Short mmCIF file of N, CA and C and ligand atoms in Angstrom, two decimals:
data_model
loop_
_atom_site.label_atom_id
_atom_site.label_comp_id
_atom_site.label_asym_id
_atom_site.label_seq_id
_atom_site.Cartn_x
_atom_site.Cartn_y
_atom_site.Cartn_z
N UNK A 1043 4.81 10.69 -35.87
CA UNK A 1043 3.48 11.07 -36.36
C UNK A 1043 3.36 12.59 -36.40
N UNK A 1044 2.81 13.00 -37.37
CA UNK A 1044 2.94 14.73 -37.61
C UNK A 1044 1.61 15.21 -36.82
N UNK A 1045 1.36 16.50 -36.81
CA UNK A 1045 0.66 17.44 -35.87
C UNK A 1045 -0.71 17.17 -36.42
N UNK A 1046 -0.71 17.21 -38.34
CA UNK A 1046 -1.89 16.69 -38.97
C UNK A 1046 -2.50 15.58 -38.69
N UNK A 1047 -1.86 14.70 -38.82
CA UNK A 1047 -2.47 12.86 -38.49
C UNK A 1047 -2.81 13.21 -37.01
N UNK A 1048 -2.20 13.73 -36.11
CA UNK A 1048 -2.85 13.32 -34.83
C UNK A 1048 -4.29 14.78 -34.89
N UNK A 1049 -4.18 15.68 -35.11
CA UNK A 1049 -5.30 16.55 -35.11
C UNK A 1049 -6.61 15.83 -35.98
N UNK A 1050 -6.01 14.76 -37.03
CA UNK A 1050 -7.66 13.64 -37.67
C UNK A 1050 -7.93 13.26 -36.53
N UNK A 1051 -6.80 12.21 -36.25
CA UNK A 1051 -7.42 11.54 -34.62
C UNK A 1051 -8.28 11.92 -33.35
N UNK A 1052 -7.81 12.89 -33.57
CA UNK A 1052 -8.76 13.52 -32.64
C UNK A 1052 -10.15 14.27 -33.03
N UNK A 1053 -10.03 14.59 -33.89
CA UNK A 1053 -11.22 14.96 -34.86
C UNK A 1053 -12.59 13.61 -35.10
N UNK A 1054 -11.72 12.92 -35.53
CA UNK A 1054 -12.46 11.15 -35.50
C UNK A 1054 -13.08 11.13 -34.27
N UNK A 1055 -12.12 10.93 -33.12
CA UNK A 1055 -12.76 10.71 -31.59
C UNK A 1055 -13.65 11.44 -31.20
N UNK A 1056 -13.65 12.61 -31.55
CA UNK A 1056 -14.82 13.66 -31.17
C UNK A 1056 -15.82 13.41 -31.64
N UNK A 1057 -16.08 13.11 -32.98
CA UNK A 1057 -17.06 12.34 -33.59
C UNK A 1057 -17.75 11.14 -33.45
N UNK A 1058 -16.79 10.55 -32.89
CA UNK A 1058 -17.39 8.86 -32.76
C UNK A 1058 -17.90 9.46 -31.14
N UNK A 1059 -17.35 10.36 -30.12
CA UNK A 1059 -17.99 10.49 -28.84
C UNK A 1059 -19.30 10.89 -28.58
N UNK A 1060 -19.85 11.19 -29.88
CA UNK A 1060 -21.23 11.74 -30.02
C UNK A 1060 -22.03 11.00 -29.73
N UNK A 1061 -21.94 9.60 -29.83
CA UNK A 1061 -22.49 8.49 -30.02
C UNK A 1061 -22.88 7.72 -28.42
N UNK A 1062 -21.63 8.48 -27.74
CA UNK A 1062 -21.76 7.65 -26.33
C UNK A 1062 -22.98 8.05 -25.55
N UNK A 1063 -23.35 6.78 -24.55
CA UNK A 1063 -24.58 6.54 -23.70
C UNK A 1063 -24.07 7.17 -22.60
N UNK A 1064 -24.18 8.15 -22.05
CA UNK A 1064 -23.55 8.23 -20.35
C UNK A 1064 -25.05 9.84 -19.78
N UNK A 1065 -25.84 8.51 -20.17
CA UNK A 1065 -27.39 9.13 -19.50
C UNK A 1065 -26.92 9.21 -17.92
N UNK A 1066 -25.90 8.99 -17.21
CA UNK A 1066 -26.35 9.16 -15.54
C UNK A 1066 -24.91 10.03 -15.18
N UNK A 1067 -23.88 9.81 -16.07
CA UNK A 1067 -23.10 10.86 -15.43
C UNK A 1067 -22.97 12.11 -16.37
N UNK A 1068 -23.04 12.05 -17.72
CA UNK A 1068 -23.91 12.96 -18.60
C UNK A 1068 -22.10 13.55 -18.87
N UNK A 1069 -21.48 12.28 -18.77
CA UNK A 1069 -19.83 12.57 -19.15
C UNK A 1069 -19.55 11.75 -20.20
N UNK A 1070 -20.00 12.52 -21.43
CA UNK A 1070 -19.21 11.72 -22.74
C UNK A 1070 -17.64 11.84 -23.41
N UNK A 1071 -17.21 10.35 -23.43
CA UNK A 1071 -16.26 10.26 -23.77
C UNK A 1071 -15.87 9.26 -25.30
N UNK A 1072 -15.23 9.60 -25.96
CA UNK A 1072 -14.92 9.30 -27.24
C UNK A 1072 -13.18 8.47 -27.35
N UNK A 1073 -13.15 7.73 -27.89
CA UNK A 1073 -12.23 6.79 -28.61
C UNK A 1073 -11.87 6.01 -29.60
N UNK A 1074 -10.59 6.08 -30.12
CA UNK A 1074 -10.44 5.39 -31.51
C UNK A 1074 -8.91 4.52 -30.71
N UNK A 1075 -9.16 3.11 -31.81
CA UNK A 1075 -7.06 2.78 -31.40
C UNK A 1075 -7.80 2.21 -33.04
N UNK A 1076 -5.95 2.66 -33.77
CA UNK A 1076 -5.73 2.50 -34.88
C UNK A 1076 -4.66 1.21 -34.84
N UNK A 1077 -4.75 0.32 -35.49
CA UNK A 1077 -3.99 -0.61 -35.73
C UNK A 1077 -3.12 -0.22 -36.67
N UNK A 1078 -1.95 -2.14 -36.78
CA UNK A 1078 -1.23 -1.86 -37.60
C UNK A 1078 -1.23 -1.71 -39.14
N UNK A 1079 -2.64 -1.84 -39.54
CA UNK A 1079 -2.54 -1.74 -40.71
C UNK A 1079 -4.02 -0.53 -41.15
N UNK A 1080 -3.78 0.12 -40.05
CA UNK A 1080 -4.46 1.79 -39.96
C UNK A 1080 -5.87 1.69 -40.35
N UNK A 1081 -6.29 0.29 -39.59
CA UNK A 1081 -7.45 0.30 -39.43
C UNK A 1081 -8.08 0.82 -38.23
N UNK A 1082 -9.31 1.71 -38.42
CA UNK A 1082 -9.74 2.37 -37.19
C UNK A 1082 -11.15 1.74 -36.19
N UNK A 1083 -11.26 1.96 -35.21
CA UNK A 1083 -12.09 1.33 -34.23
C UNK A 1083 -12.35 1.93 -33.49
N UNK A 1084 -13.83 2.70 -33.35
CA UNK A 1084 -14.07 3.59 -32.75
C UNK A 1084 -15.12 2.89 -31.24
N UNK A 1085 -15.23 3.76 -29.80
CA UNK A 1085 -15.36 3.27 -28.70
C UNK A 1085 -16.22 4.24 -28.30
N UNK A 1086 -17.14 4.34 -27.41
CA UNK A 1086 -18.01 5.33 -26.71
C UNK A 1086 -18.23 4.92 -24.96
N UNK A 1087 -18.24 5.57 -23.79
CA UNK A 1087 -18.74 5.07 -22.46
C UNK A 1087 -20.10 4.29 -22.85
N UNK A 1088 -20.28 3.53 -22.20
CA UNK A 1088 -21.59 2.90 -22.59
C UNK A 1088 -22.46 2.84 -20.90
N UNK A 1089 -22.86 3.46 -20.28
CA UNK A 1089 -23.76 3.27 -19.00
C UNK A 1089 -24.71 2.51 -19.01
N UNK A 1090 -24.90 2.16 -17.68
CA UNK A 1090 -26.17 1.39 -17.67
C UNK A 1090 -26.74 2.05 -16.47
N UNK A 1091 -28.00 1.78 -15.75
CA UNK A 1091 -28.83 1.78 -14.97
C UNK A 1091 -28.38 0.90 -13.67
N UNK A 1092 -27.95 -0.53 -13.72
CA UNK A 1092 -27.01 -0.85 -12.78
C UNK A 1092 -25.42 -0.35 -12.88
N UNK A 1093 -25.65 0.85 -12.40
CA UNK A 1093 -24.08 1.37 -12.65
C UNK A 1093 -23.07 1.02 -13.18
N UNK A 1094 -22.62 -0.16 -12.19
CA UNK A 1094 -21.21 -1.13 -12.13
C UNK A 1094 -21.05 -1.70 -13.46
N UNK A 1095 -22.41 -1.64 -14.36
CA UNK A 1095 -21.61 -2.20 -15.59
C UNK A 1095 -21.49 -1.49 -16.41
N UNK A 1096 -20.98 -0.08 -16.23
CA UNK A 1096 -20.76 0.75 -17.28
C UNK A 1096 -19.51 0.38 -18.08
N UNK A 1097 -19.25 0.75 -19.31
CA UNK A 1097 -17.75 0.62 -19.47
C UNK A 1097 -17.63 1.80 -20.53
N UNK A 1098 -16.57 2.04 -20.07
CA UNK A 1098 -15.67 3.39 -20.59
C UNK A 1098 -15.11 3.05 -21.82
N UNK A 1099 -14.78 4.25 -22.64
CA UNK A 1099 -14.96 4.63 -24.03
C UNK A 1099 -13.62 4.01 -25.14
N UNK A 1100 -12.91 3.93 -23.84
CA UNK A 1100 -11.64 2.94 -24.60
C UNK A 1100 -11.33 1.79 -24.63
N UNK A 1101 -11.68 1.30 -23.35
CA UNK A 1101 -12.26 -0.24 -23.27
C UNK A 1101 -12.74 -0.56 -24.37
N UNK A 1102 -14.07 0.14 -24.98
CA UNK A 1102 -14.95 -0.26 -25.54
C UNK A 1102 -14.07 -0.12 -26.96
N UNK A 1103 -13.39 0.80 -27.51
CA UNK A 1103 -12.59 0.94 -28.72
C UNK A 1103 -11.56 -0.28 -28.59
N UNK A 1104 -10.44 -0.70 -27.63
CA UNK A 1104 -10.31 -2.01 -28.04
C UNK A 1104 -11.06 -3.24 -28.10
N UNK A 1105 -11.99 -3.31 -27.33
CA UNK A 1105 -12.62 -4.26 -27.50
C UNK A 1105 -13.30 -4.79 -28.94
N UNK A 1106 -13.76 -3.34 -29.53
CA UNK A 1106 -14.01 -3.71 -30.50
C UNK A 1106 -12.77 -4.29 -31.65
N UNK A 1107 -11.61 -3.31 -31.51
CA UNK A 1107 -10.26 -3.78 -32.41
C UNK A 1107 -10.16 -5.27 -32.53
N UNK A 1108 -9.94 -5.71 -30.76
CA UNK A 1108 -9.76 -7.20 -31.02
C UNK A 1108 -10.80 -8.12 -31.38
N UNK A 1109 -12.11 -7.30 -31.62
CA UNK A 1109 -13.62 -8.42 -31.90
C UNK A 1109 -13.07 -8.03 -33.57
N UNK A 1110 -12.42 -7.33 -34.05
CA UNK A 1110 -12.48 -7.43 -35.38
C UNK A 1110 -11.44 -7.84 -36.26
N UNK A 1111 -10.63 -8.45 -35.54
CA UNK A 1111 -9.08 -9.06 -35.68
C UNK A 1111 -7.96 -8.08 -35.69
N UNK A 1112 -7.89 -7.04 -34.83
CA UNK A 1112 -6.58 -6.62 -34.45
C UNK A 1112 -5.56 -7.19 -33.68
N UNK A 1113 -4.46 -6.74 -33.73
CA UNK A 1113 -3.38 -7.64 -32.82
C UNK A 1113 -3.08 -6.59 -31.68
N UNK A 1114 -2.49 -5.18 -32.31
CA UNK A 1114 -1.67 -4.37 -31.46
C UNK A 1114 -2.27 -3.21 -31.48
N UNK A 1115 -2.16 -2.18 -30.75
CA UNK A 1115 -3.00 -1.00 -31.24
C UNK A 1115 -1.29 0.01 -31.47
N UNK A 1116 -1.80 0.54 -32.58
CA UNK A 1116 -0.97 1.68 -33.24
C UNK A 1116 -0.82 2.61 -32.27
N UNK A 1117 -2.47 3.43 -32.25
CA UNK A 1117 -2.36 4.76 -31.84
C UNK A 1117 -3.94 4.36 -30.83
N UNK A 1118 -3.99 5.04 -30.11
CA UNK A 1118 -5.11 5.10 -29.33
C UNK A 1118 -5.46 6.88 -29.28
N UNK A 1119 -6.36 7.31 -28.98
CA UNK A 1119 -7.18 8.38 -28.83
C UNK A 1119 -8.35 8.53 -28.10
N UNK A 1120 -7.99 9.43 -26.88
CA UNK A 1120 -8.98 9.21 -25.81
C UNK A 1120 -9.66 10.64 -26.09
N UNK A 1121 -11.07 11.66 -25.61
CA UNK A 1121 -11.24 12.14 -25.82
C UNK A 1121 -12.47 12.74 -25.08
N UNK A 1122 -12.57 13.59 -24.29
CA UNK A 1122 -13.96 14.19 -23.03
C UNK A 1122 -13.68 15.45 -23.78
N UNK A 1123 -15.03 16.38 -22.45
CA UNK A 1123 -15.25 17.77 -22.93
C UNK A 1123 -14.42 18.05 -20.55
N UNK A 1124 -13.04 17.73 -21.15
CA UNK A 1124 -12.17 18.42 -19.66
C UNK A 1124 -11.47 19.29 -20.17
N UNK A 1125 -11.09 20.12 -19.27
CA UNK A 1125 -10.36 21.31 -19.51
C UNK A 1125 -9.02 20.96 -19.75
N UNK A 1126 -8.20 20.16 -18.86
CA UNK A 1126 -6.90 19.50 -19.30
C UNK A 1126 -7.20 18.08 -20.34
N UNK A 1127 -6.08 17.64 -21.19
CA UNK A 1127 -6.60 16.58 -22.24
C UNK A 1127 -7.12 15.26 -21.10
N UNK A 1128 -8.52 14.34 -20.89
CA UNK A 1128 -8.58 13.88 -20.42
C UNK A 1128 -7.75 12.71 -19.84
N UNK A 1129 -8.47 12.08 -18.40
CA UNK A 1129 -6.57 11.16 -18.10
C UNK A 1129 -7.26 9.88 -17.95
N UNK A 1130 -7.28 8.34 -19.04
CA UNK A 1130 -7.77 7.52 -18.82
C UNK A 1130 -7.79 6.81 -17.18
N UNK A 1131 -9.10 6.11 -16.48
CA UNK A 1131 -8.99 5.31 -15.45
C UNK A 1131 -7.90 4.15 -15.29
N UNK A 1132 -7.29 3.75 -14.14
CA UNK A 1132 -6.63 2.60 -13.97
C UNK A 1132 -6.70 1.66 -14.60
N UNK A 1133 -8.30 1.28 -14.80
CA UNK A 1133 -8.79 -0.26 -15.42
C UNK A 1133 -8.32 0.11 -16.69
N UNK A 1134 -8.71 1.17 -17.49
CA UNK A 1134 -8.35 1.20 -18.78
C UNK A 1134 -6.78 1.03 -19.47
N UNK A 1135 -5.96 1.83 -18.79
CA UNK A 1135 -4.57 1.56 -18.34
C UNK A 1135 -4.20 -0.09 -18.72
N UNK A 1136 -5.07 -0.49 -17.71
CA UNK A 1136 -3.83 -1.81 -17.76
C UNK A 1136 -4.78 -2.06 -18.88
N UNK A 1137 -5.98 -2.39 -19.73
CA UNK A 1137 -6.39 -3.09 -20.72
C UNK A 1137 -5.54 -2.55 -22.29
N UNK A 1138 -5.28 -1.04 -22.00
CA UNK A 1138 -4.45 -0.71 -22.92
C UNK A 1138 -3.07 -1.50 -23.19
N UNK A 1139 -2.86 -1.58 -21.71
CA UNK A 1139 -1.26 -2.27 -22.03
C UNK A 1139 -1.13 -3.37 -22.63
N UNK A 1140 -2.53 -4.08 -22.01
CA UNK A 1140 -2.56 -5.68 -22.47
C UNK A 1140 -2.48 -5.75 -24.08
N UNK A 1141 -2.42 -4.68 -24.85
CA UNK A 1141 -2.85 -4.67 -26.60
C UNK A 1141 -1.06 -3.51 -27.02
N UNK A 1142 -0.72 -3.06 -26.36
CA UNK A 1142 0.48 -1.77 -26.27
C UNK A 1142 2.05 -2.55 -26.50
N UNK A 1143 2.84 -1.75 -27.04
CA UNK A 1143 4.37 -1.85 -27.07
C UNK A 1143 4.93 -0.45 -26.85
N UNK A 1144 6.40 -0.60 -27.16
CA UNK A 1144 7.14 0.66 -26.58
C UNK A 1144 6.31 1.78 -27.49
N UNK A 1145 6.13 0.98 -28.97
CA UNK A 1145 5.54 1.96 -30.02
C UNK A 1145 4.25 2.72 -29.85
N UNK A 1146 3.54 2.29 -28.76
CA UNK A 1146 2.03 2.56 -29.02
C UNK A 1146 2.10 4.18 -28.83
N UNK A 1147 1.71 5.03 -29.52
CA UNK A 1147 1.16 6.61 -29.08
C UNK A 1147 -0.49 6.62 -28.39
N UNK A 1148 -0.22 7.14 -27.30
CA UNK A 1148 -1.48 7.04 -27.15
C UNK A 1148 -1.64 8.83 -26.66
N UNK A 1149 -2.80 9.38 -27.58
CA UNK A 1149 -3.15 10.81 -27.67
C UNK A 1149 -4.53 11.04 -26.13
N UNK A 1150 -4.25 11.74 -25.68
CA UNK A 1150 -4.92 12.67 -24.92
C UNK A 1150 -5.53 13.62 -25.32
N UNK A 1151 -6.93 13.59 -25.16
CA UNK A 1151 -7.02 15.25 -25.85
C UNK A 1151 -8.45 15.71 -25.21
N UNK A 1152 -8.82 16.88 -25.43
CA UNK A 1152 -9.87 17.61 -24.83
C UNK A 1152 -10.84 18.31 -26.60
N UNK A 1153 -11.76 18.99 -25.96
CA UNK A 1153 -13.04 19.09 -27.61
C UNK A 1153 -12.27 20.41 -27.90
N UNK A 1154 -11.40 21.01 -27.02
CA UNK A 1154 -9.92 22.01 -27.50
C UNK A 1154 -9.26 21.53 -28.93
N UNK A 1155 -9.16 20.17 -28.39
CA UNK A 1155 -8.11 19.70 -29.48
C UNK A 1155 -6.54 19.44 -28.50
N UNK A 1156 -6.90 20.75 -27.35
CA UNK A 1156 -5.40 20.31 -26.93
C UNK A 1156 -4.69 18.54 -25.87
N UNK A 1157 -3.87 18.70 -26.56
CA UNK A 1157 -3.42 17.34 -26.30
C UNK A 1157 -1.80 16.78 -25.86
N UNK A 1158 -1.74 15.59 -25.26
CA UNK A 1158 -0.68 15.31 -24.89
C UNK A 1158 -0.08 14.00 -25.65
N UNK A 1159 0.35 13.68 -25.38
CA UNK A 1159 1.42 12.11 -26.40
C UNK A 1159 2.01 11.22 -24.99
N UNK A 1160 1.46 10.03 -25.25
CA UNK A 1160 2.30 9.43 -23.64
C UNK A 1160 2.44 7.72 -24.56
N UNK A 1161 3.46 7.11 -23.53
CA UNK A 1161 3.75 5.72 -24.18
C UNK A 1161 2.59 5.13 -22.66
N UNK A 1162 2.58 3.45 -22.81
CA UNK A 1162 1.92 2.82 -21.89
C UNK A 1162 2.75 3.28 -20.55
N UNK A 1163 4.15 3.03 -20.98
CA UNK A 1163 4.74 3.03 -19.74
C UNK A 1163 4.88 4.26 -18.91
N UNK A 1164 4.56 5.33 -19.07
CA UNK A 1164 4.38 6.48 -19.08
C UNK A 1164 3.04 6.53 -17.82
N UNK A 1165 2.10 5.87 -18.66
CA UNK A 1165 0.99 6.23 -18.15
C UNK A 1165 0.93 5.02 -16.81
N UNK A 1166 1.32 3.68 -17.39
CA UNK A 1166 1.33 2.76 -16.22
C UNK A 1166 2.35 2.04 -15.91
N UNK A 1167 3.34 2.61 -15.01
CA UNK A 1167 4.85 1.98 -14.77
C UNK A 1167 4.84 1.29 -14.16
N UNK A 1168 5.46 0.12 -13.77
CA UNK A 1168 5.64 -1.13 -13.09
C UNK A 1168 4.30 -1.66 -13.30
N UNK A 1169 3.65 -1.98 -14.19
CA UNK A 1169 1.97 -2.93 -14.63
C UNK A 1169 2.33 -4.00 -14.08
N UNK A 1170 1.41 -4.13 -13.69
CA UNK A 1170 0.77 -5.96 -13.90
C UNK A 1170 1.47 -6.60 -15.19
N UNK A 1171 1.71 -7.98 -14.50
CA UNK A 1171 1.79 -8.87 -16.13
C UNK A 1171 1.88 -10.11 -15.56
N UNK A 1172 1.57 -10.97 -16.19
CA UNK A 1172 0.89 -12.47 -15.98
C UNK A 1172 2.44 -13.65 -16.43
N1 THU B 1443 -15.07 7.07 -18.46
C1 THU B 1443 -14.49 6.69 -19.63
O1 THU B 1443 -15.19 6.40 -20.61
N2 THU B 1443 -13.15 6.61 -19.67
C2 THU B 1443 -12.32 6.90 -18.62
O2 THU B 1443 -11.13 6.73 -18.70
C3 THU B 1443 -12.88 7.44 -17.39
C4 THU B 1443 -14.35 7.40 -17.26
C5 THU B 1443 -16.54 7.13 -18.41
C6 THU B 1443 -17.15 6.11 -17.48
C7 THU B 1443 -18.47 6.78 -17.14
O3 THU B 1443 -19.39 6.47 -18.16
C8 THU B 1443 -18.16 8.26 -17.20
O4 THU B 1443 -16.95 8.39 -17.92
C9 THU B 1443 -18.01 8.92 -15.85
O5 THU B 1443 -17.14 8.24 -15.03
#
């Protein structure tokens, strides 16, 4: 994937992060996973008032992929306002994997733009698996 296609991606995510609810930690985060047939699905933190059911911004981007008939995710794109490219939570991790292959790119990035490139396994070695 060239420097261009991933600088949209991240461009996209920044955009769709506008959108996110995170009235109590006032930490918005943005996400896209692109499938295999480069369809896009964009994700936002979504908070609530009973805390515990918040869910985070990539969760919420596959969730939507697979509510809309995706199989695999292409590319994923995570996206905060952190100084290093943000580093998804554990939970998210393994839900990524559950949708991931060796192929998946999954982009890191900050409202910099700057960013990193990691595979699942990268991010979560020895996972869970059923
Ligand atoms: N959050 C995400 O959306 N993704 C992550 O990987 C880490 C945390 C959200 C959850 C909560 O709304 C806010 O960031 C602060 O934890």
């Amino acid at each position: 994937m060239g420097e261009k296609q991933i600088l949209s991606y991240i461009e996209t995510a920044i955009i769709a992060r506008e959108n996110a609810y995170a009235k109590y930690s006032n930490f918005k985060v943005g996400a896209i996973v692109v499938d295999e047939n480069n369809n896009i699905y964009k994700g936002v933190n979504v908070e609530n008032g009973s805390y515990g059911l918040s869910n985070c911004a990539e969760r919420s981007a596959v969730f939507s992929g697979i509510s809309n008939g995706m199989k695999k995710i292409k590319v994923i794109c995570i996206v905060a306002d952190t100084k290093e490219p943000v580093s998804p939570c554990g939970a998210c991790r393994q839900v990524i994997r559950e949708f991931s292959n060796n192929e998946t790119i999954i982009i890191l990035a900050n409202l910099n733009k700057d960013y990193k490139l990691y595979t699942i396994e990268e991010l979560l070695p020895y996972a869970f698996k059923l």
